[in-house]
PDB file of C-alpha atoms in Angstrom:
ATOM      1  CA  VAL E   5      -7.594   5.859  26.765  1.00 84.00           C
ATOM      2  CA  GLU E   6      -6.312   8.558  29.155  1.00 87.00           C
ATOM      3  CA  SER E   7      -6.780   6.631  32.433  1.00 90.00           C
ATOM      4  CA  TYR E   8      -5.645   3.313  31.230  1.00 92.00           C
ATOM      5  CA  LEU E   9      -2.850   4.100  28.660  1.00 91.00           C
ATOM      6  CA  ARG E  10      -1.761   7.565  30.449  1.00 91.00           C
ATOM      7  CA  VAL E  11      -1.485   9.263  27.119  1.00 91.00           C
ATOM      8  CA  PRO E  12      -3.385  12.026  25.654  1.00 90.00           C
ATOM      9  CA  ASN E  13      -6.581  11.264  23.817  1.00 92.00           C
ATOM     10  CA  LEU E  14      -6.250  13.045  20.444  1.00 94.00           C
ATOM     11  CA  GLY E  15      -9.754  12.503  19.267  1.00 93.00           C
ATOM     12  CA  VAL E  16     -12.665  10.186  18.523  1.00 92.00           C
ATOM     13  CA  ILE E  17     -13.914   9.338  15.037  1.00 90.00           C
ATOM     14  CA  PRO E  18     -17.397   8.276  14.709  1.00 87.00           C
ATOM     15  CA  ASP E  19     -18.090   4.714  12.929  1.00 82.00           C
ATOM     16  CA  PHE E  20     -19.104   5.638   9.486  1.00 77.00           C
ATOM     17  CA  SER E  21     -18.602   2.041   8.101  1.00 69.00           C
ATOM     18  CA  ILE E  22     -22.105   0.845   8.242  1.00 64.00           C
ATOM     19  CA  PRO E  23     -24.218   2.561   5.575  1.00 59.00           C
ATOM     20  CA  GLY E  24     -27.534   3.649   6.996  1.00 51.00           C
ATOM     21  CA  GLY E  25     -26.615   2.518  10.493  1.00 41.00           C
ATOM     22  CA  LEU E  26     -26.267   5.990  11.792  1.00 43.00           C
ATOM     23  CA  SER E  27     -28.137   9.327  11.370  1.00 36.00           C
ATOM     24  CA  TYR E  28     -24.980  10.690   9.904  1.00 38.00           C
ATOM     25  CA  ALA E  29     -24.225   7.811   7.510  1.00 37.00           C
ATOM     26  CA  PRO E  30     -22.079   8.902   4.639  1.00 37.00           C
ATOM     27  CA  ARG E  31     -23.497   9.624   1.007  1.00 37.00           C
ATOM     28  CA  LYS E  32     -22.362   7.744  -1.969  1.00 39.00           C
ATOM     29  CA  LEU E  33     -18.651   8.980  -2.266  1.00 36.00           C
ATOM     30  CA  SER E  34     -17.663   7.259  -5.551  1.00 36.00           C
ATOM     31  CA  GLN E  35     -18.450  10.237  -7.597  1.00 38.00           C
ATOM     32  CA  ARG E  36     -17.299  13.170  -5.476  1.00 41.00           C
ATOM     33  CA  LYS E  37     -15.680  15.918  -7.595  1.00 42.00           C
ATOM     34  CA  PRO E  38     -12.648  17.930  -6.564  1.00 40.00           C
ATOM     35  CA  PRO E  39     -13.073  21.651  -6.430  1.00 39.00           C
ATOM     36  CA  GLY E  40     -12.164  23.316  -9.713  1.00 38.00           C
ATOM     37  CA  ASN E  41     -11.950  19.981 -11.605  1.00 38.00           C
ATOM     38  CA  GLY E  42     -14.519  18.711 -14.037  1.00 35.00           C
ATOM     39  CA  ASP E  43     -13.483  14.996 -13.600  1.00 40.00           C
ATOM     40  CA  ALA E  44     -14.987  12.877 -10.844  1.00 41.00           C
ATOM     41  CA  ALA E  45     -12.550  11.694  -8.124  1.00 48.00           C
ATOM     42  CA  PRO E  46     -13.008   8.011  -7.948  1.00 54.00           C
ATOM     43  CA  PHE E  47     -12.634   7.689  -4.165  1.00 71.00           C
ATOM     44  CA  GLY E  48     -14.085   4.850  -2.267  1.00 68.00           C
ATOM     45  CA  ARG E  49     -16.549   5.400   0.680  1.00 75.00           C
ATOM     46  CA  GLU E  50     -13.663   5.458   3.266  1.00 82.00           C
ATOM     47  CA  VAL E  51     -12.667   8.942   2.053  1.00 85.00           C
ATOM     48  CA  VAL E  52     -14.801  11.119   4.089  1.00 82.00           C
ATOM     49  CA  ALA E  53     -12.822  14.206   5.044  1.00 74.00           C
ATOM     50  CA  PHE E  54     -13.214  15.618   1.455  1.00 76.00           C
ATOM     51  CA  ASN E  55     -15.668  18.147  -0.106  1.00 66.00           C
ATOM     52  CA  GLY E  56     -18.202  17.996   2.580  1.00 64.00           C
ATOM     53  CA  ALA E  57     -19.083  14.365   2.024  1.00 65.00           C
ATOM     54  CA  HIS E  58     -19.605  13.436   5.648  1.00 76.00           C
ATOM     55  CA  PRO E  59     -19.985  16.429   7.865  1.00 82.00           C
ATOM     56  CA  VAL E  60     -19.830  14.780  11.285  1.00 85.00           C
ATOM     57  CA  ALA E  61     -16.648  12.678  10.382  1.00 86.00           C
ATOM     58  CA  SER E  62     -15.019  15.592   8.626  1.00 86.00           C
ATOM     59  CA  GLU E  63     -15.546  17.692  11.779  1.00 91.00           C
ATOM     60  CA  ALA E  64     -13.932  14.895  13.936  1.00 91.00           C
ATOM     61  CA  TYR E  65     -11.038  14.667  11.602  1.00 92.00           C
ATOM     62  CA  ARG E  66     -10.551  18.525  11.911  1.00 92.00           C
ATOM     63  CA  ALA E  67     -10.579  18.178  15.760  1.00 94.00           C
ATOM     64  CA  LEU E  68      -7.845  15.500  15.184  1.00 94.00           C
ATOM     65  CA  ARG E  69      -5.802  17.739  13.095  1.00 94.00           C
ATOM     66  CA  THR E  70      -5.882  20.518  15.647  1.00 94.00           C
ATOM     67  CA  ALA E  71      -4.897  18.183  18.278  1.00 94.00           C
ATOM     68  CA  LEU E  72      -1.985  16.820  16.311  1.00 94.00           C
ATOM     69  CA  LEU E  73      -0.809  20.358  15.368  1.00 92.00           C
ATOM     70  CA  LEU E  74      -0.822  21.381  19.068  1.00 92.00           C
ATOM     71  CA  SER E  75       0.729  18.148  20.373  1.00 90.00           C
ATOM     72  CA  ARG E  76       4.335  19.208  20.461  1.00 87.00           C
ATOM     73  CA  ALA E  77       6.055  22.202  22.005  1.00 85.00           C
ATOM     74  CA  GLY E  78       7.840  24.623  19.872  1.00 85.00           C
ATOM     75  CA  ALA E  79       6.364  23.373  16.365  1.00 89.00           C
ATOM     76  CA  PRO E  80       3.887  20.868  15.032  1.00 91.00           C
ATOM     77  CA  PRO E  81       5.189  17.541  14.005  1.00 94.00           C
ATOM     78  CA  LYS E  82       6.187  17.398  10.330  1.00 95.00           C
ATOM     79  CA  THR E  83       6.328  13.550  10.004  1.00 97.00           C
ATOM     80  CA  ILE E  84       3.421  11.767  11.565  1.00 97.00           C
ATOM     81  CA  LEU E  85       3.345   7.993  11.789  1.00 97.00           C
ATOM     82  CA  VAL E  86      -0.083   6.277  12.085  1.00 97.00           C
ATOM     83  CA  THR E  87      -0.472   2.879  13.496  1.00 97.00           C
ATOM     84  CA  SER E  88      -2.429   0.530  15.559  1.00 96.00           C
ATOM     85  CA  ALA E  89      -2.078  -2.563  17.636  1.00 95.00           C
ATOM     86  CA  MET E  90      -3.549  -5.020  15.177  1.00 95.00           C
ATOM     87  CA  ARG E  91      -5.084  -4.902  11.872  1.00 93.00           C
ATOM     88  CA  GLY E  92      -8.717  -3.733  11.086  1.00 90.00           C
ATOM     89  CA  GLU E  93      -8.661  -0.863  13.634  1.00 92.00           C
ATOM     90  CA  GLY E  94      -8.856   1.980  11.143  1.00 91.00           C
ATOM     91  CA  LYS E  95      -5.189   3.133  10.840  1.00 95.00           C
ATOM     92  CA  THR E  96      -5.209   3.528   7.094  1.00 95.00           C
ATOM     93  CA  VAL E  97      -8.639   5.302   6.872  1.00 93.00           C
ATOM     94  CA  THR E  98      -7.286   7.600   9.815  1.00 94.00           C
ATOM     95  CA  ALA E  99      -4.035   8.388   7.989  1.00 96.00           C
ATOM     96  CA  THR E 100      -5.706   8.928   4.698  1.00 94.00           C
ATOM     97  CA  ASN E 101      -8.283  11.372   6.033  1.00 93.00           C
ATOM     98  CA  THR E 102      -5.817  13.133   8.161  1.00 95.00           C
ATOM     99  CA  ALA E 103      -3.674  13.841   5.258  1.00 96.00           C
ATOM    100  CA  ILE E 104      -6.657  15.184   3.283  1.00 93.00           C
ATOM    101  CA  ILE E 105      -7.743  17.497   6.269  1.00 93.00           C
ATOM    102  CA  LEU E 106      -3.995  18.800   6.524  1.00 95.00           C
ATOM    103  CA  ALA E 107      -3.888  19.487   2.918  1.00 94.00           C
ATOM    104  CA  GLY E 108      -7.165  21.532   3.393  1.00 91.00           C
ATOM    105  CA  THR E 109      -5.072  24.103   5.314  1.00 92.00           C
ATOM    106  CA  GLY E 110      -3.229  25.049   2.205  1.00 94.00           C
ATOM    107  CA  LYS E 111      -0.020  23.160   3.271  1.00 95.00           C
ATOM    108  CA  LYS E 112       1.792  20.526   1.061  1.00 97.00           C
ATOM    109  CA  VAL E 113       1.141  17.108   2.348  1.00 97.00           C
ATOM    110  CA  LEU E 114       2.680  13.817   1.257  1.00 97.00           C
ATOM    111  CA  LEU E 115       0.730  10.503   2.260  1.00 97.00           C
ATOM    112  CA  LEU E 116       3.272   7.881   2.415  1.00 97.00           C
ATOM    113  CA  ASP E 117       2.273   4.120   2.525  1.00 97.00           C
ATOM    114  CA  ALA E 118       4.959   2.443   4.526  1.00 97.00           C
ATOM    115  CA  ASP E 119       2.841  -0.836   5.064  1.00 96.00           C
ATOM    116  CA  LEU E 120       4.980  -3.015   2.792  1.00 96.00           C
ATOM    117  CA  ARG E 121       3.057  -6.125   3.822  1.00 95.00           C
ATOM    118  CA  LYS E 122      -0.522  -5.312   3.333  1.00 95.00           C
ATOM    119  CA  PRO E 123      -0.757  -1.871   2.038  1.00 95.00           C
ATOM    120  CA  ARG E 124      -4.230  -0.221   1.742  1.00 94.00           C
ATOM    121  CA  CYS E 125      -3.863   3.366   1.059  1.00 94.00           C
ATOM    122  CA  HIS E 126      -3.884   3.023  -2.750  1.00 93.00           C
ATOM    123  CA  LYS E 127      -7.112   1.173  -2.395  1.00 91.00           C
ATOM    124  CA  VAL E 128      -8.683   3.977  -0.233  1.00 91.00           C
ATOM    125  CA  LEU E 129      -7.543   6.392  -2.870  1.00 90.00           C
ATOM    126  CA  ALA E 130      -8.531   4.079  -5.712  1.00 88.00           C
ATOM    127  CA  VAL E 131      -5.254   4.263  -7.591  1.00 90.00           C
ATOM    128  CA  GLU E 132      -2.872   1.544  -8.601  1.00 90.00           C
ATOM    129  CA  ASN E 133       0.138   0.502  -6.759  1.00 91.00           C
ATOM    130  CA  HIS E 134       2.789  -0.844  -9.106  1.00 83.00           C
ATOM    131  CA  LEU E 135       5.868   1.253  -8.087  1.00 91.00           C
ATOM    132  CA  GLY E 136       6.577   3.050  -5.072  1.00 94.00           C
ATOM    133  CA  LEU E 137       8.397   3.059  -1.574  1.00 96.00           C
ATOM    134  CA  THR E 138       9.931  -0.474  -2.069  1.00 95.00           C
ATOM    135  CA  GLU E 139      11.412   0.534  -5.492  1.00 94.00           C
ATOM    136  CA  VAL E 140      12.830   3.638  -3.875  1.00 95.00           C
ATOM    137  CA  LEU E 141      14.400   1.895  -0.946  1.00 95.00           C
ATOM    138  CA  THR E 142      15.967  -0.698  -3.168  1.00 93.00           C
ATOM    139  CA  GLY E 143      17.354   1.859  -5.623  1.00 89.00           C
ATOM    140  CA  ALA E 144      15.194   0.606  -8.521  1.00 83.00           C
ATOM    141  CA  HIS E 145      13.591   4.182  -9.022  1.00 87.00           C
ATOM    142  CA  GLU E 146      14.108   7.604  -7.962  1.00 84.00           C
ATOM    143  CA  HIS E 147      11.241   8.862  -5.757  1.00 79.00           C
ATOM    144  CA  GLY E 148      10.615  11.919  -7.803  1.00 79.00           C
ATOM    145  CA  SER E 149       9.189  10.012 -10.640  1.00 83.00           C
ATOM    146  CA  LEU E 150       6.873   7.853  -8.164  1.00 91.00           C
ATOM    147  CA  ILE E 151       5.058  10.595  -6.018  1.00 93.00           C
ATOM    148  CA  ARG E 152       1.828  11.259  -7.578  1.00 93.00           C
ATOM    149  CA  ARG E 153      -0.554  14.266  -7.460  1.00 92.00           C
ATOM    150  CA  THR E 154      -3.907  13.372  -6.238  1.00 92.00           C
ATOM    151  CA  PRO E 155      -7.294  15.230  -7.204  1.00 90.00           C
ATOM    152  CA  ILE E 156      -7.084  16.834  -3.826  1.00 91.00           C
ATOM    153  CA  GLU E 157      -5.194  20.245  -3.836  1.00 92.00           C
ATOM    154  CA  ASN E 158      -1.879  20.060  -2.085  1.00 95.00           C
ATOM    155  CA  LEU E 159      -2.085  16.276  -1.297  1.00 96.00           C
ATOM    156  CA  PHE E 160       0.559  14.118  -3.042  1.00 96.00           C
ATOM    157  CA  PHE E 161       0.899  10.303  -2.661  1.00 96.00           C
ATOM    158  CA  LEU E 162       3.650   7.624  -2.707  1.00 96.00           C
ATOM    159  CA  SER E 163       2.285   4.044  -2.612  1.00 96.00           C
ATOM    160  CA  SER E 164       4.268   1.050  -1.084  1.00 96.00           C
ATOM    161  CA  GLY E 165       5.103  -0.513  -4.297  1.00 94.00           C
ATOM    162  CA  GLU E 166       5.805  -4.339  -4.537  1.00 94.00           C
ATOM    163  CA  THR E 167       5.821  -6.456  -1.349  1.00 94.00           C
ATOM    164  CA  PRO E 168       9.504  -7.131  -0.702  1.00 94.00           C
ATOM    165  CA  PRO E 169      10.951 -10.105   1.217  1.00 94.00           C
ATOM    166  CA  ASN E 170      12.589  -7.855   3.900  1.00 92.00           C
ATOM    167  CA  PRO E 171      10.449  -5.054   4.803  1.00 94.00           C
ATOM    168  CA  SER E 172      11.797  -4.523   8.231  1.00 94.00           C
ATOM    169  CA  GLU E 173      15.295  -4.126   6.854  1.00 94.00           C
ATOM    170  CA  LEU E 174      14.026  -1.781   4.265  1.00 95.00           C
ATOM    171  CA  LEU E 175      12.252   0.582   6.691  1.00 95.00           C
ATOM    172  CA  GLY E 176      15.009   0.491   9.071  1.00 94.00           C
ATOM    173  CA  SER E 177      17.774   1.213   6.614  1.00 94.00           C
ATOM    174  CA  ASP E 178      19.875   4.567   6.347  1.00 95.00           C
ATOM    175  CA  ARG E 179      18.265   5.073   2.975  1.00 94.00           C
ATOM    176  CA  MET E 180      14.755   5.311   4.720  1.00 96.00           C
ATOM    177  CA  ARG E 181      15.979   7.755   7.304  1.00 95.00           C
ATOM    178  CA  GLU E 182      17.700   9.883   4.352  1.00 95.00           C
ATOM    179  CA  LEU E 183      14.398   9.743   2.388  1.00 95.00           C
ATOM    180  CA  LEU E 184      12.397  10.981   5.209  1.00 96.00           C
ATOM    181  CA  THR E 185      14.857  13.875   5.698  1.00 94.00           C
ATOM    182  CA  PHE E 186      14.858  14.598   2.032  1.00 94.00           C
ATOM    183  CA  LEU E 187      11.013  14.627   1.747  1.00 95.00           C
ATOM    184  CA  GLY E 188      10.599  16.445   5.069  1.00 94.00           C
ATOM    185  CA  GLU E 189      12.500  19.416   3.385  1.00 94.00           C
ATOM    186  CA  ARG E 190      10.132  19.542   0.604  1.00 94.00           C
ATOM    187  CA  ASN E 191       6.661  19.049   2.174  1.00 96.00           C
ATOM    188  CA  ASP E 192       5.108  20.678   4.941  1.00 96.00           C
ATOM    189  CA  TYR E 193       3.693  17.369   6.423  1.00 97.00           C
ATOM    190  CA  ILE E 194       4.214  13.828   5.831  1.00 98.00           C
ATOM    191  CA  VAL E 195       1.613  11.332   7.067  1.00 98.00           C
ATOM    192  CA  ILE E 196       2.763   7.805   7.199  1.00 98.00           C
ATOM    193  CA  ASP E 197       0.700   4.677   7.216  1.00 98.00           C
ATOM    194  CA  GLY E 198       2.797   1.898   8.907  1.00 96.00           C
ATOM    195  CA  THR E 199       2.099  -1.572   9.898  1.00 96.00           C
ATOM    196  CA  PRO E 200       0.289  -2.710  13.047  1.00 96.00           C
ATOM    197  CA  VAL E 201       2.754  -2.732  15.951  1.00 96.00           C
ATOM    198  CA  LEU E 202       2.170  -6.111  17.611  1.00 95.00           C
ATOM    199  CA  PRO E 203       2.502  -8.735  14.562  1.00 94.00           C
ATOM    200  CA  VAL E 204       5.807  -7.205  13.222  1.00 93.00           C
ATOM    201  CA  THR E 205       8.552  -5.004  14.074  1.00 92.00           C
ATOM    202  CA  ASP E 206       8.366  -2.554  10.977  1.00 93.00           C
ATOM    203  CA  VAL E 207       6.480   0.249  12.613  1.00 94.00           C
ATOM    204  CA  VAL E 208       8.728   0.037  15.726  1.00 95.00           C
ATOM    205  CA  VAL E 209      11.938   0.685  13.765  1.00 94.00           C
ATOM    206  CA  LEU E 210      10.086   3.481  11.703  1.00 96.00           C
ATOM    207  CA  SER E 211       8.911   5.152  14.959  1.00 96.00           C
ATOM    208  CA  THR E 212      12.470   6.306  15.771  1.00 95.00           C
ATOM    209  CA  MET E 213      12.680   8.337  12.568  1.00 96.00           C
ATOM    210  CA  VAL E 214       9.551  10.572  12.961  1.00 96.00           C
ATOM    211  CA  ASP E 215       8.196  13.417  14.946  1.00 95.00           C
ATOM    212  CA  GLY E 216       5.278  11.769  16.421  1.00 93.00           C
ATOM    213  CA  VAL E 217       3.401   8.278  16.453  1.00 95.00           C
ATOM    214  CA  THR E 218      -0.627   8.306  16.394  1.00 95.00           C
ATOM    215  CA  LEU E 219      -1.947   5.078  17.758  1.00 95.00           C
ATOM    216  CA  VAL E 220      -5.416   4.228  16.416  1.00 95.00           C
ATOM    217  CA  VAL E 221      -7.388   2.080  18.895  1.00 94.00           C
ATOM    218  CA  GLY E 222     -10.563   0.338  17.444  1.00 90.00           C
ATOM    219  CA  PRO E 223     -13.777   0.033  19.347  1.00 86.00           C
ATOM    220  CA  ASN E 224     -13.393  -3.779  20.080  1.00 87.00           C
ATOM    221  CA  THR E 225      -9.531  -3.688  20.753  1.00 90.00           C
ATOM    222  CA  PRO E 226      -8.632  -5.443  23.969  1.00 93.00           C
ATOM    223  CA  LYS E 227      -7.054  -2.931  26.396  1.00 93.00           C
ATOM    224  CA  GLN E 228      -4.115  -5.247  27.011  1.00 95.00           C
ATOM    225  CA  GLN E 229      -3.292  -5.115  23.102  1.00 95.00           C
ATOM    226  CA  ALA E 230      -3.390  -1.344  23.204  1.00 95.00           C
ATOM    227  CA  ARG E 231      -1.172  -1.134  26.048  1.00 96.00           C
ATOM    228  CA  ALA E 232       1.345  -3.645  24.561  1.00 96.00           C
ATOM    229  CA  ALA E 233       1.563  -1.778  21.334  1.00 96.00           C
ATOM    230  CA  LEU E 234       2.105   1.529  23.361  1.00 95.00           C
ATOM    231  CA  SER E 235       4.811  -0.172  25.540  1.00 95.00           C
ATOM    232  CA  ARG E 236       6.651  -1.367  22.415  1.00 95.00           C
ATOM    233  CA  LEU E 237       6.552   2.204  21.039  1.00 95.00           C
ATOM    234  CA  GLU E 238       7.668   3.799  24.078  1.00 93.00           C
ATOM    235  CA  TYR E 239      10.573   1.311  24.600  1.00 92.00           C
ATOM    236  CA  ALA E 240      11.825   2.042  21.032  1.00 90.00           C
TER     237      ALA E 240
END
């Protein structure tokens, strides 16, 4: 990454997607219980940075958290956009687990699903996705009524909502910029799961509104695709 893309490598996350395929394969995560709560947290197996469910992956995400917080001079980035060149590289899993790890520091963290085309954050967290960011940006609902608490202390979630006919226009609107400013004043960190860079322009527009962009590169990603995605982000 550093020699070919000429950008800092923030961290490497081990592949925990194959059950039993690695010596540190994840245990069953569907019944993990949040601290101080008697009810089971119905998380899927992609939530690994929580309650010691997957020590090796959790430690990798802690290293990523440290790198993110030290990535900017003066102060750590408050709004972090997570994306990738194409789908299937792990951006949603990375965004969700990074938000969980940040919430573990005692800071108030909002996980925002800004992938208005094929959202997955709600599936990783095992919650419904009826109303969310789309309804806020179209003025149908106020954001305050749609931001949900999660079983994880200090972590809040705003889902994507319904799929709109004009995702790029909504995400590039003044209302989106105002929303990020407003939410930034009320949260310590905002982790945003965006669309991939190459197929659509949504995340390129959104990248101009945040403090930093984390580009996730999958193990099978062609180098040319990663460089093309980075070039688009840097151009914006």
